[in-house]
PDB file of C-alpha atoms in Angstrom:
ATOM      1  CA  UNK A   1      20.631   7.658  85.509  1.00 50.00           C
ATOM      2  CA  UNK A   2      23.628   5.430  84.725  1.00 67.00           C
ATOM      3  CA  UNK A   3      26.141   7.951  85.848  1.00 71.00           C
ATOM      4  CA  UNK A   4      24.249   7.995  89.367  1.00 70.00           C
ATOM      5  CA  UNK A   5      24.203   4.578  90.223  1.00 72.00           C
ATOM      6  CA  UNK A   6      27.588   4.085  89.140  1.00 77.00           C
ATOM      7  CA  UNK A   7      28.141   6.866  91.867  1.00 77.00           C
ATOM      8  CA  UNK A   8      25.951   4.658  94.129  1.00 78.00           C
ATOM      9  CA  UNK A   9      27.832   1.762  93.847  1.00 80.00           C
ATOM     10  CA  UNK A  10      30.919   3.776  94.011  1.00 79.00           C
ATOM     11  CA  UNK A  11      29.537   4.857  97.618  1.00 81.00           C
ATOM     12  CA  UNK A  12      28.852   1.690  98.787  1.00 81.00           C
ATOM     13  CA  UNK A  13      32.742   0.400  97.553  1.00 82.00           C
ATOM     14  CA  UNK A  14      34.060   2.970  99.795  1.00 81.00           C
ATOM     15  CA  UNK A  15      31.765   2.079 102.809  1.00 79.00           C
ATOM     16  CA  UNK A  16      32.192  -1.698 102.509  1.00 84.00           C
ATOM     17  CA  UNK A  17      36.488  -1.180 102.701  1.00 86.00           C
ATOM     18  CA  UNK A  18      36.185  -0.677 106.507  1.00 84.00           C
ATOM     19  CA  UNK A  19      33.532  -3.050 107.288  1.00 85.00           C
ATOM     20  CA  UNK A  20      35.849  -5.742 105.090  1.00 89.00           C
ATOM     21  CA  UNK A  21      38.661  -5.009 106.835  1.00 88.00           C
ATOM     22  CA  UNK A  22      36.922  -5.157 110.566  1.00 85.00           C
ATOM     23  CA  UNK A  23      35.554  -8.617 108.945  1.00 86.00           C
ATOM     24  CA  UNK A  24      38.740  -9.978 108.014  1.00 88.00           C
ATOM     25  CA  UNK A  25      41.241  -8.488 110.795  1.00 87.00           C
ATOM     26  CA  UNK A  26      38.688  -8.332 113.683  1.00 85.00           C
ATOM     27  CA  UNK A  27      36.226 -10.528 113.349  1.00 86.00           C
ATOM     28  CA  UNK A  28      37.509 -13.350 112.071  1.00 88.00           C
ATOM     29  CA  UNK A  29      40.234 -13.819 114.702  1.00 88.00           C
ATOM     30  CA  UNK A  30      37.457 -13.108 117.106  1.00 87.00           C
ATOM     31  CA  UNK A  31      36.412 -16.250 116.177  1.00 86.00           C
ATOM     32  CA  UNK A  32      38.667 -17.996 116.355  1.00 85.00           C
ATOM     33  CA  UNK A  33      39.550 -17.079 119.798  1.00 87.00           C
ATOM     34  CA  UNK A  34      35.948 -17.717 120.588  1.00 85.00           C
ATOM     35  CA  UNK A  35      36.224 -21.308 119.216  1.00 82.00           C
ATOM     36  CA  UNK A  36      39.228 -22.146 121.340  1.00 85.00           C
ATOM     37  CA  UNK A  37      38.041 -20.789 124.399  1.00 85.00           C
ATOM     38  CA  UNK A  38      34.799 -23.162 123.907  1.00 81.00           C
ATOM     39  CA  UNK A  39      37.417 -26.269 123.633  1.00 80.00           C
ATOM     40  CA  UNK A  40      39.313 -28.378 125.996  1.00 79.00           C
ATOM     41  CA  UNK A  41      42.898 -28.432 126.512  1.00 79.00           C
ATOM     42  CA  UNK A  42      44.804 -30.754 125.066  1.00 76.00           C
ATOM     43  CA  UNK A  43      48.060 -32.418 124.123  1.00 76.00           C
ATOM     44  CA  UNK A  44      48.469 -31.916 120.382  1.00 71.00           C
ATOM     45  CA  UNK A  45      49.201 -29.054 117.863  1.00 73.00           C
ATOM     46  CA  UNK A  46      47.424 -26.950 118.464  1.00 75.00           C
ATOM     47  CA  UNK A  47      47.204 -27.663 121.700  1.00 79.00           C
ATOM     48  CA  UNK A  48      43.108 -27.905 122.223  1.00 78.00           C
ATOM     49  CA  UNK A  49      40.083 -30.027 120.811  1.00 75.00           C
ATOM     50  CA  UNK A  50      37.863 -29.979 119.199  1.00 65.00           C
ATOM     51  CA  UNK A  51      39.163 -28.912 116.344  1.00 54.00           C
ATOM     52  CA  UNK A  52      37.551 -27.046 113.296  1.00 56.00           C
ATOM     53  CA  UNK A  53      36.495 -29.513 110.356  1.00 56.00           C
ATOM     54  CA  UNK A  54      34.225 -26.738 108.621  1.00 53.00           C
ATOM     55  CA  UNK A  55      30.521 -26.002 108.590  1.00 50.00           C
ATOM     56  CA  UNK A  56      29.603 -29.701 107.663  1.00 49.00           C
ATOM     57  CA  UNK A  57      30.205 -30.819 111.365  1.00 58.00           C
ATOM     58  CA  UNK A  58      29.036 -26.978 113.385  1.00 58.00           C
ATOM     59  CA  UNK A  59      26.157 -29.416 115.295  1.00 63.00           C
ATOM     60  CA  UNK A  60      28.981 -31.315 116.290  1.00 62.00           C
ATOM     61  CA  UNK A  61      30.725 -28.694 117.616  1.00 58.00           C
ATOM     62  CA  UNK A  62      28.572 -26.989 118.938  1.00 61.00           C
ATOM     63  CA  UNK A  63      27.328 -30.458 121.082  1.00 62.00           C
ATOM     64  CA  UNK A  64      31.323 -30.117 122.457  1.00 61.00           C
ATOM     65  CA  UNK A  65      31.398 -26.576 123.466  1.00 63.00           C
ATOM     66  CA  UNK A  66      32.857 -26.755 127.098  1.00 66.00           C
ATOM     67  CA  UNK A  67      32.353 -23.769 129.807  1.00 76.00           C
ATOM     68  CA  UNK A  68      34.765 -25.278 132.307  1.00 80.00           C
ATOM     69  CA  UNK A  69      36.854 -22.145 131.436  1.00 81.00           C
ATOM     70  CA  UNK A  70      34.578 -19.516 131.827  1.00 84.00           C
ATOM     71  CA  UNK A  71      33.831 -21.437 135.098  1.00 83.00           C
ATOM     72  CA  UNK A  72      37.149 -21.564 136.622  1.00 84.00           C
ATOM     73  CA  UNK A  73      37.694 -17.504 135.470  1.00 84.00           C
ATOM     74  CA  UNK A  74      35.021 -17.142 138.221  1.00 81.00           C
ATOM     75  CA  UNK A  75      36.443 -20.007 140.258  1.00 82.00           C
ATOM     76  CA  UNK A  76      39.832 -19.116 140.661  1.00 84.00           C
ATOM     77  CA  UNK A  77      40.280 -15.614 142.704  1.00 88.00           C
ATOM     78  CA  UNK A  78      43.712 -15.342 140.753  1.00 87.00           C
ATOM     79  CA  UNK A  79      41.702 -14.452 136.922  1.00 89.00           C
ATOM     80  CA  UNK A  80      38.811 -12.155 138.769  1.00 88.00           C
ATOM     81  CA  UNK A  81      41.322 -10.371 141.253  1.00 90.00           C
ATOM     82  CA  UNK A  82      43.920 -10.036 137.897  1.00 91.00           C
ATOM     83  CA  UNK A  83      40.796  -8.401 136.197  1.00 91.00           C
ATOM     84  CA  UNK A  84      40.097  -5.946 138.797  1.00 92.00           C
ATOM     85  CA  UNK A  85      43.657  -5.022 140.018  1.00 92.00           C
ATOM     86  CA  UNK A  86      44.230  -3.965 135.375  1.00 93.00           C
ATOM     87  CA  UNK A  87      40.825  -2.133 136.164  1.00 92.00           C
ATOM     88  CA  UNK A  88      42.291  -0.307 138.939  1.00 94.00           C
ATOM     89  CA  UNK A  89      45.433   0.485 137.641  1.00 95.00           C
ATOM     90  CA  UNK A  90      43.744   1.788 134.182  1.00 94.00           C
ATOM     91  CA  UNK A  91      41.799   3.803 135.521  1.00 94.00           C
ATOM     92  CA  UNK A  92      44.303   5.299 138.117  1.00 96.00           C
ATOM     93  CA  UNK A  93      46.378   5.682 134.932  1.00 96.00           C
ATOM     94  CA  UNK A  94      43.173   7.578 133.076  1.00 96.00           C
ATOM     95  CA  UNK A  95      42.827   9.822 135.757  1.00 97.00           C
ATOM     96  CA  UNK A  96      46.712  11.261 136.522  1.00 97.00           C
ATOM     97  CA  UNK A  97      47.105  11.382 132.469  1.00 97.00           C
ATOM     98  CA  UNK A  98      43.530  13.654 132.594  1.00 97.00           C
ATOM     99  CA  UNK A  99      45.617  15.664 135.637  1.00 96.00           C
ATOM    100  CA  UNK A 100      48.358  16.081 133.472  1.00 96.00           C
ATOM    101  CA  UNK A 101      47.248  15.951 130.173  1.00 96.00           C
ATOM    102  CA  UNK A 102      44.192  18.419 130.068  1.00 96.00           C
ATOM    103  CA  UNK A 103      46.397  21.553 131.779  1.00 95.00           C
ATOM    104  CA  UNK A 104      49.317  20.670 129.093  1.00 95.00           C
ATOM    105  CA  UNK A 105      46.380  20.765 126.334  1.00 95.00           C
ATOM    106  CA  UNK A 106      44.970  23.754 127.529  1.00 94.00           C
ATOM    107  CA  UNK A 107      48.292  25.446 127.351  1.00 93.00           C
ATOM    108  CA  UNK A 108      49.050  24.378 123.531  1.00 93.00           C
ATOM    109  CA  UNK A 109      45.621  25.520 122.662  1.00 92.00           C
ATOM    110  CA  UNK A 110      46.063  28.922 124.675  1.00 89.00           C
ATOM    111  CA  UNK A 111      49.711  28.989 122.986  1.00 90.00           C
ATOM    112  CA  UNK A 112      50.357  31.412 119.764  1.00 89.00           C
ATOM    113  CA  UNK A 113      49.129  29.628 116.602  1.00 86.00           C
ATOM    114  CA  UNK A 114      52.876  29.766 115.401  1.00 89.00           C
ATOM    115  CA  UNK A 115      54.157  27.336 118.482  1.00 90.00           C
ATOM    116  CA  UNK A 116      51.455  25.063 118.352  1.00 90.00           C
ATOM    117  CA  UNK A 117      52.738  22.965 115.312  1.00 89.00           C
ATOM    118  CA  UNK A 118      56.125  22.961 117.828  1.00 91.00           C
ATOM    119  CA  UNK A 119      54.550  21.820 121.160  1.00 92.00           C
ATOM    120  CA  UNK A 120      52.426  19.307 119.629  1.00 92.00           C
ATOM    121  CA  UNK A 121      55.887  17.847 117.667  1.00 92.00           C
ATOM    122  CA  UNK A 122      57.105  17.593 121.228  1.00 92.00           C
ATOM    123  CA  UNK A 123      54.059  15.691 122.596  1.00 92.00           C
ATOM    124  CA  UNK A 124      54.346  13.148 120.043  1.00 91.00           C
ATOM    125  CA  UNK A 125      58.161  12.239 119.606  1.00 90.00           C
ATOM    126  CA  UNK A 126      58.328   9.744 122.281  1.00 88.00           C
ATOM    127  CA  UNK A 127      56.280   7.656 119.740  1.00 88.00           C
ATOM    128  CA  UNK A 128      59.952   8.157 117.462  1.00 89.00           C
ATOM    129  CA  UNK A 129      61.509   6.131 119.957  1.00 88.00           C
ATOM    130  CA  UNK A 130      60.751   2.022 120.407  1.00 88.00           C
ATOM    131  CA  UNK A 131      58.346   1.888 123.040  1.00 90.00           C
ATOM    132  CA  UNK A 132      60.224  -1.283 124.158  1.00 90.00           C
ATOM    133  CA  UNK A 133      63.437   1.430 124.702  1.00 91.00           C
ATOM    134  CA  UNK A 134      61.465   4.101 126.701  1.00 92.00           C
ATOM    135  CA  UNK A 135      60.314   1.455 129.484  1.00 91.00           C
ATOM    136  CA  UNK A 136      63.834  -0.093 130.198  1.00 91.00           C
ATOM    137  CA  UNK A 137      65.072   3.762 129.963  1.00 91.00           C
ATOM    138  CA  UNK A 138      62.707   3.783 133.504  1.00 92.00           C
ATOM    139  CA  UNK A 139      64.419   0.972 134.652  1.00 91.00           C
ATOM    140  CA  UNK A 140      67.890   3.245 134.499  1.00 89.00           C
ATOM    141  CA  UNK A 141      65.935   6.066 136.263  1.00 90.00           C
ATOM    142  CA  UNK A 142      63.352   4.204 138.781  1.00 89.00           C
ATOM    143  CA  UNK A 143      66.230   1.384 139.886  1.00 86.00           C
ATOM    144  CA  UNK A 144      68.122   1.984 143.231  1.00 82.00           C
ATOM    145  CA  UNK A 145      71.095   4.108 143.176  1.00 77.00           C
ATOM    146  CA  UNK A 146      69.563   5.264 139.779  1.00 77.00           C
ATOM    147  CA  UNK A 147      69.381   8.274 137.804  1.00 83.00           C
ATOM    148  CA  UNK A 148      66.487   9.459 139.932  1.00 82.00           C
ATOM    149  CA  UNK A 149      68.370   8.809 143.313  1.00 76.00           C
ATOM    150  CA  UNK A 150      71.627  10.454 141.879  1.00 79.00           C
ATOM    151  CA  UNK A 151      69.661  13.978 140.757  1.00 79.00           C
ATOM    152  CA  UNK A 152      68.121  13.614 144.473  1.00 75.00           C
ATOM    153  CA  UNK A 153      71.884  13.365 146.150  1.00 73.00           C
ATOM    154  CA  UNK A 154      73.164  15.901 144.279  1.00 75.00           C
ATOM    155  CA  UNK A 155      70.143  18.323 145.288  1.00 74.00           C
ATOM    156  CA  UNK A 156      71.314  17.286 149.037  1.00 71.00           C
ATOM    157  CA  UNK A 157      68.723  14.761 149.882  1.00 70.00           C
ATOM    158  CA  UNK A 158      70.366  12.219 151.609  1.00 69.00           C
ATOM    159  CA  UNK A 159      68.962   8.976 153.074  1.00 68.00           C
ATOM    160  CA  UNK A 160      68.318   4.993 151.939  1.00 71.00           C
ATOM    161  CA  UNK A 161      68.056   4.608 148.323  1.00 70.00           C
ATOM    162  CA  UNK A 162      64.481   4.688 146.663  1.00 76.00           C
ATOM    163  CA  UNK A 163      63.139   0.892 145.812  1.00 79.00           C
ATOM    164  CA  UNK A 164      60.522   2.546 143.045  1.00 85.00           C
ATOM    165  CA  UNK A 165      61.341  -0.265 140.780  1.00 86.00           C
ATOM    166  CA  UNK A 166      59.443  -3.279 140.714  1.00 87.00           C
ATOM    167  CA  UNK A 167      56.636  -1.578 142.339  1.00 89.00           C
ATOM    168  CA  UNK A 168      52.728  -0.588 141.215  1.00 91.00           C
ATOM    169  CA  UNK A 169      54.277   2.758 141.768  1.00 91.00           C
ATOM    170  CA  UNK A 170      57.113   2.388 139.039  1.00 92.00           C
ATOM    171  CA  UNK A 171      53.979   0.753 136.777  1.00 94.00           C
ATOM    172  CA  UNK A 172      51.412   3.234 137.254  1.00 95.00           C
ATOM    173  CA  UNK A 173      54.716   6.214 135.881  1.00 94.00           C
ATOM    174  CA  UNK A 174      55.247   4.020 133.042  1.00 94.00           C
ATOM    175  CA  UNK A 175      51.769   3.550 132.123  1.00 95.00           C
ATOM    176  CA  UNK A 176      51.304   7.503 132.418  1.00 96.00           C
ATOM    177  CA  UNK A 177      54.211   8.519 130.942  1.00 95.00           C
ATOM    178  CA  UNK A 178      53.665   6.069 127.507  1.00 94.00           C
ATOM    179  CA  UNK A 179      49.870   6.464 127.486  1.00 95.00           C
ATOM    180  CA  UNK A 180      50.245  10.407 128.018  1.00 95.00           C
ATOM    181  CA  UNK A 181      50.018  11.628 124.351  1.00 95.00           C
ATOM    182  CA  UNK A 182      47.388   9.649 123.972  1.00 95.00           C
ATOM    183  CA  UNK A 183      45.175  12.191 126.117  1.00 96.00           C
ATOM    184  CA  UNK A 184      46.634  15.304 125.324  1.00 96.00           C
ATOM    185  CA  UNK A 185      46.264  14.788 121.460  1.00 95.00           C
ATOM    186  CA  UNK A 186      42.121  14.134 121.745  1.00 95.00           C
ATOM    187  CA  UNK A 187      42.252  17.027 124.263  1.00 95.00           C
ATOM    188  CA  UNK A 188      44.562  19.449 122.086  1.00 95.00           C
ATOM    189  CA  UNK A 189      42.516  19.001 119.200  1.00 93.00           C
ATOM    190  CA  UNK A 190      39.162  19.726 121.215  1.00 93.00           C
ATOM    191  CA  UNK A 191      40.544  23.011 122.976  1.00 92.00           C
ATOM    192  CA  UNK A 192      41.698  24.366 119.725  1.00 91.00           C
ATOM    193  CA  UNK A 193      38.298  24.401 117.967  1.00 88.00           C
ATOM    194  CA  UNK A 194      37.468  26.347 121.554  1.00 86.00           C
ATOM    195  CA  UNK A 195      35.020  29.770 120.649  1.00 82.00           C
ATOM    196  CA  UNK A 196      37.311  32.329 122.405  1.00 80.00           C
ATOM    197  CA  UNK A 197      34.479  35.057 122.276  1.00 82.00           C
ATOM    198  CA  UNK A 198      32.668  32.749 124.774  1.00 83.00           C
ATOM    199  CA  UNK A 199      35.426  33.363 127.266  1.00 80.00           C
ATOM    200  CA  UNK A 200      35.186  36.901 126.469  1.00 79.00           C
ATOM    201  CA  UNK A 201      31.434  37.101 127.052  1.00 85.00           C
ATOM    202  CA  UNK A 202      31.432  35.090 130.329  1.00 83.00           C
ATOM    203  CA  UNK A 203      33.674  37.560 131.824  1.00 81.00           C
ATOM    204  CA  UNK A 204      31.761  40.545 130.493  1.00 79.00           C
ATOM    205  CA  UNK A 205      28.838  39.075 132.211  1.00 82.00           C
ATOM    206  CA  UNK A 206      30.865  39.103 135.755  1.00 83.00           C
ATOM    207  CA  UNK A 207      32.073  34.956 135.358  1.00 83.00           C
ATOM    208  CA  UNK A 208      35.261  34.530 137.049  1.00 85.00           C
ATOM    209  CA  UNK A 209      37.484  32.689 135.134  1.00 83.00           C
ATOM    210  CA  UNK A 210      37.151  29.815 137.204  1.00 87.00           C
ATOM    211  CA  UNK A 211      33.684  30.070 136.806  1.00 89.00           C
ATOM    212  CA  UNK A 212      34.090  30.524 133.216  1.00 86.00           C
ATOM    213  CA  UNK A 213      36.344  27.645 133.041  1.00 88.00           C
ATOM    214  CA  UNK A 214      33.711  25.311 134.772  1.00 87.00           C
ATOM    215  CA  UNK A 215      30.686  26.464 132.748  1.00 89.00           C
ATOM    216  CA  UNK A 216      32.471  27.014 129.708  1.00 88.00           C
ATOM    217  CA  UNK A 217      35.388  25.676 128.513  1.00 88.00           C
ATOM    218  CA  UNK A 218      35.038  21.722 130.833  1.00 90.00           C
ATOM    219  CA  UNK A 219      31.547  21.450 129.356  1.00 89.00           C
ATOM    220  CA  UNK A 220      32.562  21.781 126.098  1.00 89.00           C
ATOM    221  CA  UNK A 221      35.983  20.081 125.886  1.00 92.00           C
ATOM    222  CA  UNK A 222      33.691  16.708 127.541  1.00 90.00           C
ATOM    223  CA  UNK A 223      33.999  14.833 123.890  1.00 87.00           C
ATOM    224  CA  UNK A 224      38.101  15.061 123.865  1.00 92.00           C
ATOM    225  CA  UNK A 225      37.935  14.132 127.939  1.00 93.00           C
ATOM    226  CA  UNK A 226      35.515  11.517 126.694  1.00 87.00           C
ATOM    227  CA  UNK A 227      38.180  10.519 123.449  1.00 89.00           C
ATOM    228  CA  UNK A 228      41.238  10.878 125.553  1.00 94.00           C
ATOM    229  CA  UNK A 229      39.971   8.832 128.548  1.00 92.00           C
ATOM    230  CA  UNK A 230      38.599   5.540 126.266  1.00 88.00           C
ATOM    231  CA  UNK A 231      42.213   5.976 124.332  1.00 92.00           C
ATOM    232  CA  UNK A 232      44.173   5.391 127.331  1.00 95.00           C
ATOM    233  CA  UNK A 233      41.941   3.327 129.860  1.00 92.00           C
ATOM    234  CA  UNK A 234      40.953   0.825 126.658  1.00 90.00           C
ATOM    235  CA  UNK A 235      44.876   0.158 126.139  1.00 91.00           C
ATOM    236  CA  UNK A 236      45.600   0.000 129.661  1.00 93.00           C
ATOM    237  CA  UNK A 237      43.828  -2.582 130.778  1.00 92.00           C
ATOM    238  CA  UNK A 238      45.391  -5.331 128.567  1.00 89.00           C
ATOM    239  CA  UNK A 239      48.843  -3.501 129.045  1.00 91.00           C
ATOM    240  CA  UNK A 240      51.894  -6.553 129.061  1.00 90.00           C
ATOM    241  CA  UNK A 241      55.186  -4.581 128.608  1.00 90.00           C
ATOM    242  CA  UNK A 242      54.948  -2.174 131.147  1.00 93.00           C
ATOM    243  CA  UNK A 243      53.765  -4.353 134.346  1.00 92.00           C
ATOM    244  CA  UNK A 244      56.456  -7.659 133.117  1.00 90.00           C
ATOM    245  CA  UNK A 245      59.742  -4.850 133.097  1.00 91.00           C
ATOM    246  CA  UNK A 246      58.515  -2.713 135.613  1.00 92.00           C
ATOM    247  CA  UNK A 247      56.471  -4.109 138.099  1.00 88.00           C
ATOM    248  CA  UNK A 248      57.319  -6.876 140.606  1.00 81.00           C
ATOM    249  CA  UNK A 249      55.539 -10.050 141.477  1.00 79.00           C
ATOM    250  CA  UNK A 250      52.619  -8.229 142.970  1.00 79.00           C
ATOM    251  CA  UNK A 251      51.233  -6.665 140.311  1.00 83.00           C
ATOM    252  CA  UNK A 252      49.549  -9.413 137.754  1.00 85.00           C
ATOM    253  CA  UNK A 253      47.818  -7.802 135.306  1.00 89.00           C
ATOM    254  CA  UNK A 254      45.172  -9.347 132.872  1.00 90.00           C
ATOM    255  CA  UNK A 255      48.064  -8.941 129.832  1.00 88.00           C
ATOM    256  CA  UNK A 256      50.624 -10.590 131.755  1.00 87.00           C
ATOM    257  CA  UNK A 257      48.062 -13.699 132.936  1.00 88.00           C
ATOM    258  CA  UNK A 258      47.501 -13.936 129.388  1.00 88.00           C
ATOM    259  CA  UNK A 259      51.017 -14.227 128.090  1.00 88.00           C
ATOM    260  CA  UNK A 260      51.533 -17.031 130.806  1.00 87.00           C
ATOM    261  CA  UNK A 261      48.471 -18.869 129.859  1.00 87.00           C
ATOM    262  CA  UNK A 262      49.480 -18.997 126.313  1.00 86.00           C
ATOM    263  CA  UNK A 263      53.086 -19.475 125.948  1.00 85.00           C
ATOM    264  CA  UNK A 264      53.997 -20.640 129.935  1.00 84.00           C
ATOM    265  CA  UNK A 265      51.439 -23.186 130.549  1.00 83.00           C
ATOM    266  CA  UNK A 266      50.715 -23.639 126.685  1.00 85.00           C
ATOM    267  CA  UNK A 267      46.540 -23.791 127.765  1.00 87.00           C
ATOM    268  CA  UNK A 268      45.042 -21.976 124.677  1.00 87.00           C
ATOM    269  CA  UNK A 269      41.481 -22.832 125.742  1.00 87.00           C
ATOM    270  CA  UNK A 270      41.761 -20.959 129.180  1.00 88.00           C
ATOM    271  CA  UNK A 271      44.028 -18.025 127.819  1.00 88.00           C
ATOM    272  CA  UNK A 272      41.348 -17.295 124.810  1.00 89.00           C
ATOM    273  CA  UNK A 273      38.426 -17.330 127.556  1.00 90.00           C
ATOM    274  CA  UNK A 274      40.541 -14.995 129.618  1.00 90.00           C
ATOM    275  CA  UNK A 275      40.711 -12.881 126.190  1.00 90.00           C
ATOM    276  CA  UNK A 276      36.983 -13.178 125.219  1.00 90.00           C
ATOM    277  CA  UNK A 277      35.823 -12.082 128.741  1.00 89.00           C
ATOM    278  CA  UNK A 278      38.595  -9.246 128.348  1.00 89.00           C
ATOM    279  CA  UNK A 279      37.075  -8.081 125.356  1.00 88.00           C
ATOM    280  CA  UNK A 280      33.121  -8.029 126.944  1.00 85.00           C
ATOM    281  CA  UNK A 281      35.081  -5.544 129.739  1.00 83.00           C
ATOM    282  CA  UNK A 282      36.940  -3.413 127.050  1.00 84.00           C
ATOM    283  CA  UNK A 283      33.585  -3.484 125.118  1.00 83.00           C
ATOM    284  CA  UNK A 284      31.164  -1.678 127.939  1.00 75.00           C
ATOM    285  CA  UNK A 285      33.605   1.583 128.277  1.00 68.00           C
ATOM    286  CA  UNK A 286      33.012   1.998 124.014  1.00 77.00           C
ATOM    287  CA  UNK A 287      29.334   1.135 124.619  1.00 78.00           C
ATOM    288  CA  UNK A 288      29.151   4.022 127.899  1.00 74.00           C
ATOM    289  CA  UNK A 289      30.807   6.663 125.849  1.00 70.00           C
ATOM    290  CA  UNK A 290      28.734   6.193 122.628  1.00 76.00           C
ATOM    291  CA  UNK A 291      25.655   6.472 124.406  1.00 78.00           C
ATOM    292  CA  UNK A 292      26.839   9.710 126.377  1.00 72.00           C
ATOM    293  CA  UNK A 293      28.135  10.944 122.886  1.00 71.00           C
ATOM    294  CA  UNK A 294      24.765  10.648 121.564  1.00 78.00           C
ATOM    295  CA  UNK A 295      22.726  12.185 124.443  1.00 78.00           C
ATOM    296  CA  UNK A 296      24.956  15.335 123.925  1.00 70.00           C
ATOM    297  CA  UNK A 297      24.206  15.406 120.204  1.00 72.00           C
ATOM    298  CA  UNK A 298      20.676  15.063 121.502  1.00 76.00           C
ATOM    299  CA  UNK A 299      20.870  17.644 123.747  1.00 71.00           C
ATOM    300  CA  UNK A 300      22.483  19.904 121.931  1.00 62.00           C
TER     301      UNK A 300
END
């Protein structure tokens, strides 16, 4: 009896490491973004009050809680048009790294099991390079009279020099290009684990492999669409780098309102209610895909 509820106990160690960890690296800052964005701005280090004096004084605090920033996110057509342009761009950005991704996946998983180890090596060594050093490397190749218009001169197009950079054009190719691997991998590992002899017996039963493909292999490679699209829409939405290096004054995204908020204009209290309603949006895509997750366990 002893030796199984030391095994017990040993169970719920394990289990309570990742719920500690969320606790101490997710929730807790949580709330302390939470707390600011329920404060008023002000002029002193940190720059907002009220400030935090412990559980003694939470009626206190809780008598202080201000909503002008929520109100002015509403307000203010720059925070709820900033929003909806980063939704439109992820999800742009979701959909041409699905276009790409899921025919380069296909092909890795339809590849001999000896050259799969070596295409999936090449999907993932961008990540070997600073992430910081593969967007300016676009700069070199989306800038006028770059490396993109030079390979276009010398394979005789002629003509005014392409202005790609600074554009939602040049953002939406750098938010593909770094957020790539990110679908292919879910995808990859998905079409792998694909039954073969299912192929096989929709074509013996006259399915054209198109029709095979749609009633076969798309149905059942939904959980790594599913996977790769929440991996790259989730991180796309709050993307900074990519919009600040490469896109031009037009394209103010949610990440780069946030970096202005907090270190330009130094207003804590609006930047962590621009986070917190961030968060509620990044929050219903997790909630959407659980739910279809479990109606397909369901079903199934």
């Amino acid at each position: 009896m002893s030796a199984v509820a030391s095994l017990q106990r040993l169970r719920r160690l394990v289990v309570a490491v990742p719920y500690l960890w969320l606790a101490l690296f997710f929730l807790a800052p949580f709330a302390i973004v939470l707390r600011m964005a329920f404060s008023q701005s002000a002029m002193a280090l940190p720059p907002y009050a009220p400030h935090w004096e412990g559980l003694a004084r939470l009626g206190e605090f809780l008598s202080q809680l201000d909503l002008a920033n929520f109100s002015l996110l509403g307000d203010d057509p720059l925070y709820w048009q900033s929003y909806l342009y980063s939704l439109r761009i992820a999800a742009s950005t979701t959909v041409f790294a699905l276009a790409i991704g899921y025919p380069l996946a296909y092909a890795m998983a339809a590849a001999p099991a000896r050259w799969r180890g070596i295409l999936l090596v090449f999907v993932i060594l961008p990540f070997w390079t600073s992430f910081l050093i593969r967007v300016y490397a676009w700069i070199g190749i989306l800038r006028p009279e770059g490396l993109l218009d030079a390979t276009l001169g010398l394979l005789g197009f002629e003509g005014e020099p392409l202005r790609l950079l600074n554009t939602e054009t040049a953002v939406l190719v750098g938010m593909v290009y770094s957020y790539l691997p990110f679908m292919v991998l879910p995808l990859f590992a998905t079409l792998e684990k694909l039954d073969r002899g299912l192929l096989e017996a929709a074509a013996d039963l006259g399915a054209t492999p198109v029709t095979a493909f749609l009633t076969v292999t798309l149905p059942l490679s939904l959980p790594g669409i599913l996977a790769g699209s929440a991996l790259v829409f989730i991180p796309a939405v709050g993307e900074f780098v990519i919009p600040d290096l490469l896109g031009g004054p037009d394209t103010v995204m949610i990440g780069k309102l946030l970096w202005s908020e907090f270190f330009s204009n130094r207003d804590w209290p609006l930047a962590s209610a621009v986070a917190v309603v961030l968060l509620v949006v990044l929050v219903l895509p997790l909630v959407l895909l659980q739910r279809a997750r479990l109606q397909r366990e369901v079903a199934a």
